[in-house]
Amino acid sequence: MTTTPDTRTGLETLSTDECWRLLGEHEVGRLAVSINHHPDIFPVNYRVHDETILVHTAAGLKLAAATLGPAVAFEVDVINEERHTGWSVVVKGPAVEVTALDELLDVEDTGGVDTWADSEKTRYFRVTPTEVTGRRVPTS
């Protein structure tokens, strides 16, 4: 469900339910973290699981920056430049590595996260939202 476009921006604000629906339809997003007080963004494969964002990754900078910092931002959007339409959903919150055996088994039972990059990924982390927001450019 959407709302009337904002008179200042012309954008529709998406409901939380609509944000989760849109997130659930895709599998690639961008993870924003802070590394040594500098922002960085990584494309990641993800899955929505119990209203959290689950990311499959390898040990390294992305995992460390996500889980050692106080919070991350995660964004998924779809843009049609030709028609000047699209939407964007942003999830903000802390990221925690999934390490408990029961949680790892639960993740695997849901099908895990398909990864596009041809590299070994053996770690998962979960972003638990403190804020979920979305906006859409309405179609004319």
Tab-separated table of N, CA and C in Angstrom:
chain	number	residue	atom	x	y	z
A	1	MET	N	0.842	-1.186	0.000
A	1	MET	CA	0.000	0.000	0.000
A	1	MET	C	0.884	1.245	0.000
A	2	THR	N	0.519	2.200	-0.775
A	2	THR	CA	1.283	3.443	-0.848
A	2	THR	C	0.433	4.590	-0.343
A	3	THR	N	1.085	5.697	-0.178
A	3	THR	CA	0.397	6.894	0.279
A	3	THR	C	0.377	7.915	-0.846
A	4	THR	N	-0.311	9.003	-0.621
A	4	THR	CA	-0.308	10.107	-1.566
A	4	THR	C	1.110	10.651	-1.658
A	5	PRO	N	1.566	10.996	-2.862
A	5	PRO	CA	2.925	11.533	-2.991
A	5	PRO	C	3.150	12.760	-2.105
A	6	ASP	N	4.348	12.852	-1.558
A	6	ASP	CA	4.765	13.998	-0.759
A	6	ASP	C	4.731	15.236	-1.650
A	7	THR	N	4.141	16.311	-1.165
A	7	THR	CA	4.006	17.523	-1.981
A	7	THR	C	5.357	18.179	-2.261
A	8	ARG	N	6.321	17.974	-1.390
A	8	ARG	CA	7.645	18.581	-1.585
A	8	ARG	C	8.490	17.777	-2.564
A	9	THR	N	8.507	16.426	-2.414
A	9	THR	CA	9.394	15.594	-3.230
A	9	THR	C	8.697	14.893	-4.388
A	10	GLY	N	7.376	14.712	-4.283
A	10	GLY	CA	6.645	13.967	-5.300
A	10	GLY	C	6.767	12.465	-5.144
A	11	LEU	N	7.441	12.002	-4.086
A	11	LEU	CA	7.653	10.574	-3.866
A	11	LEU	C	6.594	9.996	-2.938
A	12	GLU	N	6.233	8.737	-3.171
A	12	GLU	CA	5.321	8.025	-2.285
A	12	GLU	C	6.138	7.349	-1.185
A	13	THR	N	5.652	7.378	0.029
A	13	THR	CA	6.264	6.653	1.126
A	13	THR	C	5.639	5.261	1.167
A	14	LEU	N	6.476	4.235	1.196
A	14	LEU	CA	5.995	2.859	1.213
A	14	LEU	C	5.758	2.401	2.649
A	15	SER	N	4.748	1.582	2.840
A	15	SER	CA	4.497	1.005	4.157
A	15	SER	C	5.581	-0.023	4.461
A	16	THR	N	5.732	-0.360	5.717
A	16	THR	CA	6.713	-1.379	6.111
A	16	THR	C	6.399	-2.707	5.445
A	17	ASP	N	5.120	-3.079	5.385
A	17	ASP	CA	4.738	-4.336	4.729
A	17	ASP	C	5.132	-4.334	3.257
A	18	GLU	N	4.912	-3.215	2.570
A	18	GLU	CA	5.286	-3.109	1.163
A	18	GLU	C	6.809	-3.187	1.005
A	19	CYS	N	7.547	-2.582	1.926
A	19	CYS	CA	9.010	-2.663	1.885
A	19	CYS	C	9.464	-4.113	1.965
A	20	TRP	N	8.912	-4.867	2.924
A	20	TRP	CA	9.299	-6.274	3.071
A	20	TRP	C	8.901	-7.098	1.854
A	21	ARG	N	7.741	-6.802	1.261
A	21	ARG	CA	7.312	-7.521	0.065
A	21	ARG	C	8.310	-7.299	-1.061
A	22	LEU	N	8.702	-6.039	-1.277
A	22	LEU	CA	9.663	-5.725	-2.334
A	22	LEU	C	11.023	-6.356	-2.051
A	23	LEU	N	11.491	-6.289	-0.821
A	23	LEU	CA	12.770	-6.911	-0.468
A	23	LEU	C	12.746	-8.407	-0.743
A	24	GLY	N	11.611	-9.043	-0.458
A	24	GLY	CA	11.489	-10.481	-0.647
A	24	GLY	C	11.483	-10.918	-2.105
A	25	GLU	N	11.273	-9.992	-3.011
A	25	GLU	CA	11.226	-10.315	-4.441
A	25	GLU	C	12.588	-10.251	-5.124
A	26	HIS	N	13.615	-9.840	-4.398
A	26	HIS	CA	14.931	-9.653	-5.007
A	26	HIS	C	15.994	-10.389	-4.207
A	27	GLU	N	17.211	-10.455	-4.763
A	27	GLU	CA	18.282	-11.171	-4.075
A	27	GLU	C	19.631	-10.470	-4.125
A	28	VAL	N	19.673	-9.260	-4.677
A	28	VAL	CA	20.910	-8.478	-4.696
A	28	VAL	C	20.618	-7.102	-4.115
A	29	GLY	N	21.465	-6.686	-3.182
A	29	GLY	CA	21.341	-5.368	-2.576
A	29	GLY	C	22.719	-4.787	-2.334
A	30	ARG	N	22.736	-3.638	-1.677
A	30	ARG	CA	23.999	-2.984	-1.341
A	30	ARG	C	24.091	-2.812	0.172
A	31	LEU	N	25.233	-3.184	0.693
A	31	LEU	CA	25.507	-3.080	2.117
A	31	LEU	C	26.451	-1.912	2.336
A	32	ALA	N	26.017	-0.947	3.154
A	32	ALA	CA	26.851	0.218	3.464
A	32	ALA	C	27.406	0.064	4.875
A	33	VAL	N	28.719	0.205	4.989
A	33	VAL	CA	29.409	0.071	6.271
A	33	VAL	C	30.396	1.225	6.423
A	34	SER	N	30.945	1.341	7.605
A	34	SER	CA	32.004	2.305	7.855
A	34	SER	C	33.284	1.534	8.151
A	35	ILE	N	34.342	1.859	7.402
A	35	ILE	CA	35.640	1.212	7.584
A	35	ILE	C	36.649	2.300	7.907
A	36	ASN	N	37.200	2.248	9.112
A	36	ASN	CA	38.143	3.286	9.564
A	36	ASN	C	37.562	4.682	9.369
A	37	HIS	N	36.308	4.841	9.743
A	37	HIS	CA	35.599	6.118	9.689
A	37	HIS	C	35.356	6.627	8.260
A	38	HIS	N	35.397	5.712	7.287
A	38	HIS	CA	35.100	6.061	5.902
A	38	HIS	C	34.010	5.131	5.393
A	39	PRO	N	33.040	5.676	4.671
A	39	PRO	CA	31.960	4.824	4.167
A	39	PRO	C	32.436	3.945	3.009
A	40	ASP	N	31.826	2.774	2.930
A	40	ASP	CA	32.069	1.883	1.805
A	40	ASP	C	30.779	1.127	1.526
A	41	ILE	N	30.607	0.702	0.295
A	41	ILE	CA	29.396	-0.007	-0.107
A	41	ILE	C	29.801	-1.258	-0.871
A	42	PHE	N	29.130	-2.373	-0.536
A	42	PHE	CA	29.393	-3.650	-1.173
A	42	PHE	C	28.107	-4.219	-1.764
A	43	PRO	N	28.147	-4.693	-3.005
A	43	PRO	CA	26.987	-5.441	-3.497
A	43	PRO	C	26.994	-6.814	-2.827
A	44	VAL	N	25.824	-7.273	-2.406
A	44	VAL	CA	25.729	-8.569	-1.736
A	44	VAL	C	24.482	-9.308	-2.188
A	45	ASN	N	24.560	-10.622	-2.149
A	45	ASN	CA	23.371	-11.455	-2.294
A	45	ASN	C	22.765	-11.600	-0.913
A	46	TYR	N	21.433	-11.635	-0.861
A	46	TYR	CA	20.759	-11.691	0.433
A	46	TYR	C	19.475	-12.497	0.317
A	47	ARG	N	18.888	-12.755	1.451
A	47	ARG	CA	17.560	-13.355	1.545
A	47	ARG	C	16.853	-12.711	2.733
A	48	VAL	N	15.563	-12.473	2.570
A	48	VAL	CA	14.749	-12.024	3.698
A	48	VAL	C	14.385	-13.272	4.500
A	49	HIS	N	14.603	-13.200	5.818
A	49	HIS	CA	14.283	-14.326	6.694
A	49	HIS	C	13.765	-13.777	8.024
A	50	ASP	N	12.499	-14.038	8.316
A	50	ASP	CA	11.884	-13.578	9.575
A	50	ASP	C	12.072	-12.077	9.792
A	51	GLU	N	11.799	-11.293	8.753
A	51	GLU	CA	11.939	-9.836	8.785
A	51	GLU	C	13.328	-9.381	9.229
A	52	THR	N	14.319	-10.128	8.760
A	52	THR	CA	15.722	-9.718	8.862
A	52	THR	C	16.342	-9.921	7.489
A	53	ILE	N	17.523	-9.371	7.297
A	53	ILE	CA	18.269	-9.538	6.051
A	53	ILE	C	19.426	-10.486	6.344
A	54	LEU	N	19.483	-11.582	5.603
A	54	LEU	CA	20.505	-12.596	5.793
A	54	LEU	C	21.484	-12.524	4.628
A	55	VAL	N	22.778	-12.388	4.924
A	55	VAL	CA	23.821	-12.260	3.911
A	55	VAL	C	24.808	-13.410	4.075
A	56	HIS	N	25.143	-14.053	2.953
A	56	HIS	CA	26.141	-15.129	2.921
A	56	HIS	C	27.428	-14.517	2.405
A	57	THR	N	28.521	-14.674	3.125
A	57	THR	CA	29.759	-14.000	2.751
A	57	THR	C	30.961	-14.846	3.151
A	58	ALA	N	32.112	-14.332	2.882
A	58	ALA	CA	33.363	-14.959	3.296
A	58	ALA	C	33.957	-14.146	4.440
A	59	ALA	N	34.896	-14.746	5.142
A	59	ALA	CA	35.617	-13.997	6.168
A	59	ALA	C	36.379	-12.873	5.466
A	60	GLY	N	36.438	-11.713	6.105
A	60	GLY	CA	37.169	-10.617	5.500
A	60	GLY	C	36.642	-9.269	5.923
A	61	LEU	N	37.018	-8.269	5.159
A	61	LEU	CA	36.719	-6.884	5.489
A	61	LEU	C	35.222	-6.608	5.591
A	62	LYS	N	34.440	-7.105	4.646
A	62	LYS	CA	32.994	-6.839	4.644
A	62	LYS	C	32.339	-7.407	5.894
A	63	LEU	N	32.636	-8.640	6.230
A	63	LEU	CA	32.068	-9.276	7.426
A	63	LEU	C	32.512	-8.534	8.685
A	64	ALA	N	33.783	-8.211	8.773
A	64	ALA	CA	34.300	-7.514	9.957
A	64	ALA	C	33.671	-6.134	10.103
A	65	ALA	N	33.612	-5.381	9.022
A	65	ALA	CA	33.047	-4.023	9.090
A	65	ALA	C	31.571	-4.073	9.455
A	66	ALA	N	30.853	-5.053	8.909
A	66	ALA	CA	29.421	-5.154	9.190
A	66	ALA	C	29.155	-5.513	10.645
A	67	THR	N	29.885	-6.476	11.164
A	67	THR	CA	29.562	-7.005	12.491
A	67	THR	C	30.280	-6.299	13.635
A	68	LEU	N	31.349	-5.595	13.367
A	68	LEU	CA	32.067	-4.901	14.438
A	68	LEU	C	31.575	-3.475	14.645
A	69	GLY	N	30.931	-2.901	13.640
A	69	GLY	CA	30.397	-1.552	13.767
A	69	GLY	C	29.059	-1.563	14.482
A	70	PRO	N	28.580	-0.395	14.866
A	70	PRO	CA	27.313	-0.340	15.604
A	70	PRO	C	26.089	-0.637	14.746
A	71	ALA	N	26.166	-0.358	13.434
A	71	ALA	CA	25.016	-0.590	12.561
A	71	ALA	C	25.470	-0.491	11.110
A	72	VAL	N	24.616	-1.007	10.229
A	72	VAL	CA	24.846	-0.927	8.795
A	72	VAL	C	23.595	-0.349	8.141
A	73	ALA	N	23.730	-0.004	6.883
A	73	ALA	CA	22.575	0.326	6.057
A	73	ALA	C	22.583	-0.653	4.892
A	74	PHE	N	21.395	-1.085	4.507
A	74	PHE	CA	21.238	-2.040	3.420
A	74	PHE	C	20.167	-1.495	2.490
A	75	GLU	N	20.447	-1.479	1.181
A	75	GLU	CA	19.496	-0.893	0.234
A	75	GLU	C	19.263	-1.814	-0.948
A	76	VAL	N	18.015	-1.856	-1.368
A	76	VAL	CA	17.627	-2.504	-2.614
A	76	VAL	C	16.773	-1.503	-3.367
A	77	ASP	N	17.013	-1.383	-4.670
A	77	ASP	CA	16.161	-0.509	-5.459
A	77	ASP	C	15.993	-1.062	-6.859
A	78	VAL	N	14.952	-0.614	-7.497
A	78	VAL	CA	14.692	-0.937	-8.892
A	78	VAL	C	14.375	0.382	-9.578
A	79	ILE	N	15.101	0.671	-10.631
A	79	ILE	CA	14.967	1.952	-11.325
A	79	ILE	C	14.717	1.689	-12.808
A	80	ASN	N	13.769	2.404	-13.379
A	80	ASN	CA	13.544	2.380	-14.814
A	80	ASN	C	13.866	3.783	-15.320
A	81	GLU	N	15.062	3.951	-15.825
A	81	GLU	CA	15.517	5.277	-16.253
A	81	GLU	C	14.719	5.795	-17.440
A	82	GLU	N	14.287	4.899	-18.297
A	82	GLU	CA	13.522	5.310	-19.476
A	82	GLU	C	12.174	5.921	-19.085
A	83	ARG	N	11.520	5.316	-18.104
A	83	ARG	CA	10.193	5.782	-17.682
A	83	ARG	C	10.224	6.720	-16.470
A	84	HIS	N	11.423	6.904	-15.906
A	84	HIS	CA	11.598	7.765	-14.725
A	84	HIS	C	10.744	7.264	-13.555
A	85	THR	N	10.764	5.961	-13.338
A	85	THR	CA	10.041	5.356	-12.226
A	85	THR	C	10.992	4.467	-11.450
A	86	GLY	N	10.563	4.092	-10.273
A	86	GLY	CA	11.358	3.169	-9.487
A	86	GLY	C	11.020	3.266	-8.018
A	87	TRP	N	11.728	2.458	-7.241
A	87	TRP	CA	11.537	2.445	-5.796
A	87	TRP	C	12.860	2.131	-5.119
A	88	SER	N	12.917	2.453	-3.845
A	88	SER	CA	14.098	2.183	-3.039
A	88	SER	C	13.653	1.839	-1.627
A	89	VAL	N	14.248	0.783	-1.069
A	89	VAL	CA	13.993	0.392	0.317
A	89	VAL	C	15.333	0.366	1.046
A	90	VAL	N	15.358	0.970	2.231
A	90	VAL	CA	16.567	1.003	3.060
A	90	VAL	C	16.258	0.375	4.412
A	91	VAL	N	17.136	-0.540	4.821
A	91	VAL	CA	17.049	-1.185	6.128
A	91	VAL	C	18.274	-0.756	6.916
A	92	LYS	N	18.057	-0.282	8.144
A	92	LYS	CA	19.173	0.113	9.012
A	92	LYS	C	19.099	-0.687	10.289
A	93	GLY	N	20.262	-1.094	10.795
A	93	GLY	CA	20.302	-1.818	12.056
A	93	GLY	C	21.629	-2.527	12.238
A	94	PRO	N	21.790	-3.172	13.387
A	94	PRO	CA	23.034	-3.895	13.660
A	94	PRO	C	23.109	-5.192	12.863
A	95	ALA	N	24.326	-5.579	12.544
A	95	ALA	CA	24.588	-6.852	11.868
A	95	ALA	C	25.335	-7.760	12.832
A	96	VAL	N	24.871	-9.009	12.929
A	96	VAL	CA	25.483	-9.976	13.839
A	96	VAL	C	25.775	-11.251	13.063
A	97	GLU	N	26.971	-11.788	13.243
A	97	GLU	CA	27.301	-13.041	12.568
A	97	GLU	C	26.465	-14.177	13.135
A	98	VAL	N	26.006	-15.033	12.251
A	98	VAL	CA	25.240	-16.217	12.651
A	98	VAL	C	26.255	-17.316	12.943
A	99	THR	N	26.364	-17.705	14.224
A	99	THR	CA	27.354	-18.708	14.604
A	99	THR	C	26.761	-19.889	15.362
A	100	ALA	N	25.612	-19.702	15.982
A	100	ALA	CA	25.001	-20.784	16.756
A	100	ALA	C	24.530	-21.887	15.802
A	101	LEU	N	24.772	-23.129	16.161
A	101	LEU	CA	24.452	-24.262	15.304
A	101	LEU	C	22.974	-24.296	14.933
A	102	ASP	N	22.081	-24.054	15.902
A	102	ASP	CA	20.651	-24.104	15.581
A	102	ASP	C	20.260	-23.025	14.583
A	103	GLU	N	20.877	-21.836	14.682
A	103	GLU	CA	20.591	-20.767	13.723
A	103	GLU	C	21.143	-21.109	12.342
A	104	LEU	N	22.354	-21.675	12.298
A	104	LEU	CA	22.940	-22.066	11.014
A	104	LEU	C	22.096	-23.136	10.334
A	105	LEU	N	21.610	-24.094	11.108
A	105	LEU	CA	20.741	-25.135	10.544
A	105	LEU	C	19.439	-24.534	10.039
A	106	ASP	N	18.890	-23.567	10.770
A	106	ASP	CA	17.664	-22.884	10.344
A	106	ASP	C	17.898	-22.158	9.020
A	107	VAL	N	19.048	-21.490	8.900
A	107	VAL	CA	19.383	-20.778	7.662
A	107	VAL	C	19.477	-21.770	6.508
A	108	GLU	N	20.151	-22.873	6.720
A	108	GLU	CA	20.300	-23.874	5.667
A	108	GLU	C	18.957	-24.503	5.316
A	109	ASP	N	18.089	-24.697	6.309
A	109	ASP	CA	16.752	-25.265	6.052
A	109	ASP	C	15.910	-24.349	5.167
A	110	THR	N	16.147	-23.041	5.234
A	110	THR	CA	15.374	-22.110	4.411
A	110	THR	C	15.949	-21.995	3.006
A	111	GLY	N	17.020	-22.702	2.724
A	111	GLY	CA	17.637	-22.651	1.397
A	111	GLY	C	18.872	-21.784	1.333
A	112	GLY	N	19.244	-21.206	2.471
A	112	GLY	CA	20.441	-20.369	2.494
A	112	GLY	C	20.286	-19.148	1.612
A	113	VAL	N	21.402	-18.671	1.099
A	113	VAL	CA	21.421	-17.503	0.220
A	113	VAL	C	22.209	-17.890	-1.027
A	114	ASP	N	21.593	-17.778	-2.190
A	114	ASP	CA	22.314	-18.039	-3.439
A	114	ASP	C	23.316	-16.925	-3.671
A	115	THR	N	24.551	-17.299	-3.977
A	115	THR	CA	25.567	-16.292	-4.257
A	115	THR	C	25.929	-16.333	-5.734
A	116	TRP	N	26.154	-15.165	-6.292
A	116	TRP	CA	26.492	-15.074	-7.706
A	116	TRP	C	27.987	-15.184	-7.938
A	117	ALA	N	28.786	-14.674	-7.012
A	117	ALA	CA	30.235	-14.701	-7.177
A	117	ALA	C	30.743	-16.129	-6.995
A	118	ASP	N	31.695	-16.493	-7.822
A	118	ASP	CA	32.252	-17.838	-7.772
A	118	ASP	C	33.413	-17.869	-6.773
A	119	SER	N	33.059	-17.785	-5.508
A	119	SER	CA	34.063	-17.858	-4.444
A	119	SER	C	33.438	-18.574	-3.251
A	120	GLU	N	34.291	-19.130	-2.419
A	120	GLU	CA	33.787	-19.879	-1.269
A	120	GLU	C	33.292	-18.921	-0.187
A	121	LYS	N	32.041	-19.091	0.170
A	121	LYS	CA	31.433	-18.274	1.220
A	121	LYS	C	30.953	-19.235	2.301
A	122	THR	N	31.496	-19.066	3.483
A	122	THR	CA	31.181	-20.007	4.565
A	122	THR	C	30.569	-19.326	5.779
A	123	ARG	N	30.345	-18.018	5.708
A	123	ARG	CA	29.836	-17.279	6.865
A	123	ARG	C	28.532	-16.581	6.503
A	124	TYR	N	27.701	-16.394	7.526
A	124	TYR	CA	26.455	-15.647	7.385
A	124	TYR	C	26.418	-14.539	8.427
A	125	PHE	N	25.794	-13.431	8.069
A	125	PHE	CA	25.421	-12.467	9.088
A	125	PHE	C	24.009	-12.001	8.825
A	126	ARG	N	23.382	-11.516	9.887
A	126	ARG	CA	21.990	-11.102	9.848
A	126	ARG	C	21.891	-9.634	10.253
A	127	VAL	N	21.157	-8.863	9.463
A	127	VAL	CA	20.866	-7.473	9.799
A	127	VAL	C	19.462	-7.451	10.396
A	128	THR	N	19.378	-7.055	11.660
A	128	THR	CA	18.090	-6.948	12.356
A	128	THR	C	17.686	-5.487	12.356
A	129	PRO	N	16.599	-5.162	11.667
A	129	PRO	CA	16.257	-3.759	11.457
A	129	PRO	C	15.848	-3.008	12.718
A	130	THR	N	16.340	-1.795	12.813
A	130	THR	CA	15.801	-0.823	13.759
A	130	THR	C	14.951	0.184	12.989
A	131	GLU	N	15.143	0.192	11.654
A	131	GLU	CA	14.384	1.100	10.790
A	131	GLU	C	14.278	0.493	9.396
A	132	VAL	N	13.082	0.533	8.826
A	132	VAL	CA	12.832	0.092	7.446
A	132	VAL	C	12.035	1.198	6.775
A	133	THR	N	12.583	1.762	5.703
A	133	THR	CA	11.897	2.842	5.001
A	133	THR	C	11.941	2.579	3.504
A	134	GLY	N	10.955	3.107	2.821
A	134	GLY	CA	10.939	2.948	1.374
A	134	GLY	C	10.200	4.082	0.711
A	135	ARG	N	10.626	4.374	-0.509
A	135	ARG	CA	9.975	5.420	-1.300
A	135	ARG	C	9.872	4.945	-2.738
A	136	ARG	N	8.877	5.484	-3.415
A	136	ARG	CA	8.656	5.129	-4.812
A	136	ARG	C	8.362	6.389	-5.617
A	137	VAL	N	8.909	6.435	-6.841
A	137	VAL	CA	8.525	7.465	-7.790
A	137	VAL	C	7.238	6.960	-8.426
A	138	PRO	N	6.145	7.675	-8.235
A	138	PRO	CA	4.873	7.172	-8.765
A	138	PRO	C	4.848	7.193	-10.285
A	139	THR	N	4.121	6.236	-10.863
A	139	THR	CA	3.951	6.232	-12.309
A	139	THR	C	2.936	7.305	-12.691
A	140	SER	N	3.145	7.899	-13.820
A	140	SER	CA	2.272	8.991	-14.273
A	140	SER	C	0.982	8.455	-14.848
